[in-house]
Amino acid sequence: MSMNDPIARGLAAGWNITDASKLTEDRTVEADVVVVGTGAGGGTTAEILARQGLSVILLEEGRLYYQKDFQMDELTSYANLYQEGMSRATADGAIAILQGRCVGGSTTVNWTSSFRTPAETLNYWSQNLGLSELTPDAMAPWFEGREQRHNMSPWQTPPNLNNDLLRQGCEKLGYSWQVIPRNVKGCWNSGYCGVGCPTNAKQGALLTTIPGALDHNAQLFHGLRADRLVRNQDRIDHLLASAMGADGITPSGITVTLKAKHFVVAASAIGTPGLLLRSQLPDPFQRVGKRSFIHPVNATVARMPAKTDPFYGAPQSIYSDEFNFKEGTDGPVGYKLEVPPLHPAMAAGVVAGHGQQQRDNLGQLPWMQSVIALLRDGFHPDSPGGTVSLRDDGSPMLDYPITDYLWQGLKKAYLTMAEIQFAAGAEAVQAVHLDSGWYTRWSEAKTAISNLPMKPHRVRLFTAHQMGGCSMGHDPATSVVNGFGEHHHISNLNVHDASVFPTSIGANPQLSVYALAARNSTRLAQKLAPSG
Amino acid sequence: MTDQHPLPGQPDTSRRSFLKTGLGGTLLLSTISVSAGLSGCATAPAGRIGAIDSRMDASYQFQFLSRDDIALFEALLPAILAGSLPDAQNQRRQTVASTIERIDQGIVKFGPPNQRELRKLFDLLNFPPTRMALARTWSDWPSVTATDADAFLQRWRNSRIGLLNNGYVALTKISNAAFYGYADHWHLTGYPGPPAWMTESLPQFTSA
Ligand SMILES: Cc1cc2nc3c(=O)[nH]c(=O)nc-3n(C[C@H](O)[C@H](O)[C@H](O)COP(=O)(O)OP(=O)(O)OC[C@H]3O[C@@H](n4cnc5c(N)ncnc54)[C@H](O)[C@@H]3O)c2cc1C
Ligand code: SF4
């Protein structure tokens, strides 16, 4: 393997990494801090604590995959790098859930868009939810710090045509658009971010904070699932974890007991509430799992006269916030407009269909352009989010009912996206909906889309942004942790991931997770600092 | 059989509705004791199937799909992949068989909860009374023509019952992804694959 790869080098240099599938007997291990999950939140936490001289153990349910494994192949990547082999969905199956399950978490497969938490969102939290210490000014240094750590800056290379058409459509219609900042270093503009960056350009947790933690003597267990936090009075005494077998999904029967002074859970939305529910920690107001958000996403596809090759080039480089906060933070639902990369399996999964019709749709992939709308859920009383609960086998599941308030936003978003695509020169546009045909004129599309039934399953919905379920707040009656991620009832437990957000973010969440985890870990490090 | 215990105060819809959903578009069915009545169905993973009694590659070990599930996909794939399968009989059979293997591989990685949902869906489609009641497909899958299979898919797609729509999406999505996502079939979508200028210079492709 190439010794230019930092992970291969670290392994050769003796990083303390244990593949739990190789364990042959039960073990007990101990550290100052145990961190559950190695994604945006977990990686940041582990690096900051380890640099302060604390001993840290990281555990990750998924396996360690790195450059040698990133072969630009959808089927193997979806099977190995994503939760439930890319089959995760909401309880009724109506919304597909894209979420990472590997070292680096979702940052290993994300599309590198790097936005600060919008000022409107932070102001809403500080003014309406009592999180007065999280103002845009107070958070600015934390965003700056993480922008540097992950090399985030606006994308300088011209956008691929898939993205540029969003820009062109917005220009024509007088809608605002911007260039997306990305967390990359020496990016090859390839388009394969979603299947694991093959060039090591993406500066996700896998190539930044995880190596940073391991260089400072942290220990990483992968293929090890946190099952239950075991409590003694108001403290977590230890964590019970199950090793996965060689297939990465079937428990091998080996268990690991992890002891620590402090525990940080960063298994993300769905995962973190799941672990807390399994652990039956005190939750007098039954807040765990509630108010789970997803930025519900719908899409339109267009056939363009020129080749778009939507599988190549930085997947996301242009966005429009024209409709995001236009009607107020808590008015009718706002949405951010972006573009998704389209490879064959992704396209086949997004556009439902079969037979010759499906063949014809997929056959025009090189001319296809797609726009997605990410709805800003959680700011309005009619958008209370979903609920995470446990299945019989203890695995977490998200129930997310779609309210009329959201259906209205989704309908409006379909119309906006189709209008933009026609303005950008589309020959035909189709709403990603079981009842939509291909429309060749905007006027035709407008009437037809206005009449589409807005019902689960018929409207094809997705999410790659899971948030909430362990809300932060001052009042234990409405939240699980405080503004520093500290659990209200357990003195040695923090939550440092996307599950603490009290509403959705209103932008792709990675930088929000990185920044808040950095702030809260810095405070935790001070608290736990080795004395002297 | 997993038993489901509705919480007190919640309507016990799972008992009555045939289908409940799960999967990213994959569906599932619920607790009608399909499996209990399935003594006639082969629900065990098919394992290695000898070349003699099937067209399957004898070296592939099925981990999830049963012999009945394989027959189901042999009936559905010619409709789902209409226009994309090779014309020559031999090649066509081989393509169907290898797509079913990749469907099996994909489902293995779905993990236990969604596998349970799929097991319910497949059992329902394979158990003659439920196949006739819900799929309205009268003959068993090995004797279903591509036209009949297409009609079944259309019925589930156009049904006013969301759960059947979900079943349609589940069946077509796992099939389409396993087929169009596979390197040998990328060309059908016009996707040229990873650019040569990358594979020629990246260590994971150039070194052993
Ligand atoms: C396809 C895709 C594209 C995306 N694109 C973007 C983008 O362009 N920009 C952006 O800002 N955001 C994007 N996101 C979202 C972003 O990556 C996430 O919001 C962010 O990574 C969340 O951070 P986290 O720490 O909460 O969770 P994650 O980064 O997901 O990490 C959580 C980790 O915990 C592990 N885990 C869960 N349960 C357990 C357990 N019981 N035991 C042990 N480990 C466990 C998981 O396997 C996972 O590795 C994208 C996500 C996806 C899936
Ligand atoms: S575009 Fe390609 S090279 Fe750049 S970060 Fe994404 S996968 Fe890596």
CSV table of N, CA, C and O in Angstrom, one decimal, chain A residues 42-93:
chain,number,residue,atom,x,y,z
A,42,GLY,N,-17.3,13.0,17.1
A,42,GLY,CA,-16.4,12.1,17.9
A,42,GLY,C,-14.9,12.3,17.5
A,42,GLY,O,-14.0,12.4,18.4
A,43,GLY,N,-14.6,12.5,16.3
A,43,GLY,CA,-13.2,12.8,15.9
A,43,GLY,C,-12.7,14.1,16.5
A,43,GLY,O,-11.6,14.1,17.1
A,44,THR,N,-13.5,15.1,16.4
A,44,THR,CA,-13.1,16.4,17.0
A,44,THR,C,-12.8,16.3,18.5
A,44,THR,O,-11.8,16.8,19.0
A,45,THR,N,-13.7,15.6,19.1
A,45,THR,CA,-13.6,15.5,20.6
A,45,THR,C,-12.3,14.7,21.0
A,45,THR,O,-11.6,15.1,21.8
A,46,ALA,N,-12.1,13.6,20.3
A,46,ALA,CA,-11.0,12.7,20.6
A,46,ALA,C,-9.7,13.5,20.4
A,46,ALA,O,-8.8,13.4,21.2
A,47,GLU,N,-9.6,14.2,19.3
A,47,GLU,CA,-8.3,14.9,19.0
A,47,GLU,C,-8.1,16.0,20.1
A,47,GLU,O,-7.0,16.1,20.6
A,48,ILE,N,-9.1,16.8,20.4
A,48,ILE,CA,-8.9,17.9,21.4
A,48,ILE,C,-8.5,17.3,22.8
A,48,ILE,O,-7.6,17.8,23.4
A,49,LEU,N,-9.2,16.3,23.2
A,49,LEU,CA,-8.9,15.7,24.5
A,49,LEU,C,-7.5,15.0,24.5
A,49,LEU,O,-6.7,15.2,25.5
A,50,ALA,N,-7.2,14.3,23.4
A,50,ALA,CA,-5.9,13.6,23.4
A,50,ALA,C,-4.7,14.6,23.4
A,50,ALA,O,-3.7,14.4,24.0
A,51,ARG,N,-4.9,15.7,22.7
A,51,ARG,CA,-3.8,16.7,22.7
A,51,ARG,C,-3.6,17.4,24.0
A,51,ARG,O,-2.6,17.9,24.3
A,52,GLN,N,-4.6,17.3,24.9
A,52,GLN,CA,-4.5,17.8,26.2
A,52,GLN,C,-3.9,16.8,27.2
A,52,GLN,O,-3.8,17.0,28.4
A,53,GLY,N,-3.4,15.7,26.6
A,53,GLY,CA,-2.8,14.7,27.4
A,53,GLY,C,-3.7,13.7,28.1
A,53,GLY,O,-3.3,12.9,28.9
A,54,LEU,N,-5.0,13.8,27.8
A,54,LEU,CA,-5.9,12.8,28.4
A,54,LEU,C,-5.8,11.5,27.6
A,54,LEU,O,-5.6,11.5,26.4
A,55,SER,N,-6.0,10.4,28.3
A,55,SER,CA,-6.0,9.1,27.5
A,55,SER,C,-7.4,8.9,27.0
A,55,SER,O,-8.4,9.1,27.7
A,56,VAL,N,-7.5,8.5,25.7
A,56,VAL,CA,-8.8,8.5,25.0
A,56,VAL,C,-9.0,7.2,24.3
A,56,VAL,O,-8.0,6.7,23.7
A,57,ILE,N,-10.1,6.5,24.4
A,57,ILE,CA,-10.5,5.4,23.6
A,57,ILE,C,-11.7,5.8,22.7
A,57,ILE,O,-12.7,6.3,23.2
A,58,LEU,N,-11.5,5.5,21.4
A,58,LEU,CA,-12.6,5.8,20.5
A,58,LEU,C,-13.2,4.5,20.1
A,58,LEU,O,-12.4,3.5,19.8
A,59,LEU,N,-14.5,4.4,20.0
A,59,LEU,CA,-15.0,3.2,19.4
A,59,LEU,C,-16.0,3.5,18.3
A,59,LEU,O,-16.7,4.5,18.4
A,60,GLU,N,-15.9,2.7,17.3
A,60,GLU,CA,-16.7,2.9,16.1
A,60,GLU,C,-17.3,1.5,15.7
A,60,GLU,O,-16.7,0.5,15.6
A,61,GLU,N,-18.6,1.6,15.4
A,61,GLU,CA,-19.4,0.4,15.0
A,61,GLU,C,-19.0,-0.1,13.6
A,61,GLU,O,-18.9,-1.3,13.4
A,62,GLY,N,-18.8,0.9,12.7
A,62,GLY,CA,-18.4,0.5,11.4
A,62,GLY,C,-16.9,0.1,11.4
A,62,GLY,O,-16.2,0.1,12.4
A,63,ARG,N,-16.4,-0.2,10.2
A,63,ARG,CA,-15.0,-0.6,10.1
A,63,ARG,C,-14.1,0.5,9.6
A,63,ARG,O,-14.6,1.5,9.2
A,64,LEU,N,-12.8,0.3,9.7
A,64,LEU,CA,-11.8,1.2,9.2
A,64,LEU,C,-11.6,1.0,7.7
A,64,LEU,O,-11.1,-0.1,7.3
A,65,TYR,N,-12.0,1.9,6.9
A,65,TYR,CA,-11.7,1.9,5.5
A,65,TYR,C,-10.9,3.1,5.1
A,65,TYR,O,-11.2,4.2,5.7
A,66,TYR,N,-10.0,3.0,4.2
A,66,TYR,CA,-9.2,4.1,3.8
A,66,TYR,C,-8.7,4.0,2.4
A,66,TYR,O,-9.3,3.2,1.6
A,67,GLN,N,-7.8,4.8,2.0
A,67,GLN,CA,-7.5,5.0,0.5
A,67,GLN,C,-7.5,3.7,-0.3
A,67,GLN,O,-8.1,3.6,-1.3
A,68,LYS,N,-6.9,2.6,0.3
A,68,LYS,CA,-6.8,1.4,-0.5
A,68,LYS,C,-8.2,0.8,-0.8
A,68,LYS,O,-8.4,0.1,-1.8
A,69,ASP,N,-9.2,1.1,0.0
A,69,ASP,CA,-10.5,0.6,-0.1
A,69,ASP,C,-11.4,1.5,-1.0
A,69,ASP,O,-12.5,1.1,-1.4
A,70,PHE,N,-11.0,2.7,-1.2
A,70,PHE,CA,-11.8,3.7,-2.0
A,70,PHE,C,-11.6,3.6,-3.5
A,70,PHE,O,-10.7,4.2,-4.0
A,71,GLN,N,-12.4,2.7,-4.1
A,71,GLN,CA,-12.1,2.3,-5.5
A,71,GLN,C,-13.2,2.9,-6.4
A,71,GLN,O,-13.4,2.3,-7.5
A,72,MET,N,-13.9,3.9,-6.0
A,72,MET,CA,-14.9,4.6,-6.9
A,72,MET,C,-15.9,3.6,-7.3
A,72,MET,O,-16.4,3.7,-8.5
A,73,ASP,N,-16.4,2.8,-6.4
A,73,ASP,CA,-17.4,1.8,-6.8
A,73,ASP,C,-18.6,2.0,-5.9
A,73,ASP,O,-18.5,1.8,-4.7
A,74,GLU,N,-19.7,2.3,-6.5
A,74,GLU,CA,-20.9,2.5,-5.7
A,74,GLU,C,-21.4,1.3,-4.8
A,74,GLU,O,-21.6,1.4,-3.6
A,75,LEU,N,-21.5,0.1,-5.5
A,75,LEU,CA,-22.1,-1.0,-4.8
A,75,LEU,C,-21.3,-1.4,-3.5
A,75,LEU,O,-21.9,-1.6,-2.4
A,76,THR,N,-20.0,-1.5,-3.6
A,76,THR,CA,-19.2,-1.9,-2.4
A,76,THR,C,-19.2,-0.7,-1.4
A,76,THR,O,-19.3,-1.0,-0.2
A,77,SER,N,-19.2,0.5,-1.9
A,77,SER,CA,-19.2,1.6,-0.9
A,77,SER,C,-20.5,1.7,-0.1
A,77,SER,O,-20.5,1.9,1.1
A,78,TYR,N,-21.6,1.6,-0.9
A,78,TYR,CA,-22.9,1.7,-0.2
A,78,TYR,C,-23.0,0.6,0.8
A,78,TYR,O,-23.5,0.7,1.9
A,79,ALA,N,-22.6,-0.6,0.4
A,79,ALA,CA,-22.7,-1.8,1.3
A,79,ALA,C,-21.9,-1.6,2.5
A,79,ALA,O,-22.3,-2.0,3.6
A,80,ASN,N,-20.7,-1.1,2.4
A,80,ASN,CA,-19.7,-1.1,3.5
A,80,ASN,C,-19.7,0.2,4.3
A,80,ASN,O,-19.4,0.2,5.5
A,81,LEU,N,-19.9,1.3,3.7
A,81,LEU,CA,-19.6,2.6,4.4
A,81,LEU,C,-20.9,3.3,4.9
A,81,LEU,O,-20.8,4.3,5.6
A,82,TYR,N,-22.1,2.8,4.6
A,82,TYR,CA,-23.3,3.4,5.0
A,82,TYR,C,-24.1,2.6,6.0
A,82,TYR,O,-24.0,1.4,6.0
A,83,GLN,N,-24.9,3.3,6.8
A,83,GLN,CA,-25.8,2.6,7.7
A,83,GLN,C,-26.7,1.7,7.0
A,83,GLN,O,-27.3,2.0,6.0
A,84,GLU,N,-26.8,0.5,7.5
A,84,GLU,CA,-27.7,-0.5,7.0
A,84,GLU,C,-27.5,-0.8,5.5
A,84,GLU,O,-28.5,-1.0,4.7
A,85,GLY,N,-26.3,-0.7,5.1
A,85,GLY,CA,-25.9,-1.0,3.7
A,85,GLY,C,-26.7,-0.1,2.7
A,85,GLY,O,-27.1,-0.6,1.7
A,86,MET,N,-27.0,1.1,3.1
A,86,MET,CA,-27.7,2.1,2.4
A,86,MET,C,-29.2,1.8,2.3
A,86,MET,O,-29.9,2.5,1.6
A,87,SER,N,-29.7,0.9,3.2
A,87,SER,CA,-31.1,0.6,3.1
A,87,SER,C,-31.9,1.3,4.3
A,87,SER,O,-33.1,1.1,4.4
A,88,ARG,N,-31.2,2.1,5.0
A,88,ARG,CA,-31.8,2.8,6.2
A,88,ARG,C,-33.0,3.7,5.7
A,88,ARG,O,-32.9,4.3,4.6
A,89,ALA,N,-34.1,3.7,6.4
A,89,ALA,CA,-35.2,4.5,6.0
A,89,ALA,C,-36.0,4.8,7.3
A,89,ALA,O,-35.8,4.3,8.3
A,90,THR,N,-36.9,5.8,7.1
A,90,THR,CA,-37.8,6.0,8.2
A,90,THR,C,-38.8,4.8,8.5
A,90,THR,O,-38.9,4.0,7.6
A,91,ALA,N,-39.4,4.8,9.6
A,91,ALA,CA,-40.2,3.6,10.0
A,91,ALA,C,-41.2,3.2,9.0
A,91,ALA,O,-41.4,2.0,8.8
A,92,ASP,N,-41.8,4.1,8.2
A,92,ASP,CA,-42.8,3.7,7.2
A,92,ASP,C,-42.1,3.5,5.9
A,92,ASP,O,-42.8,3.2,4.9
A,93,GLY,N,-40.8,3.7,5.8
A,93,GLY,CA,-40.1,3.5,4.5
A,93,GLY,C,-40.2,4.6,3.5
A,93,GLY,O,-39.7,4.5,2.4
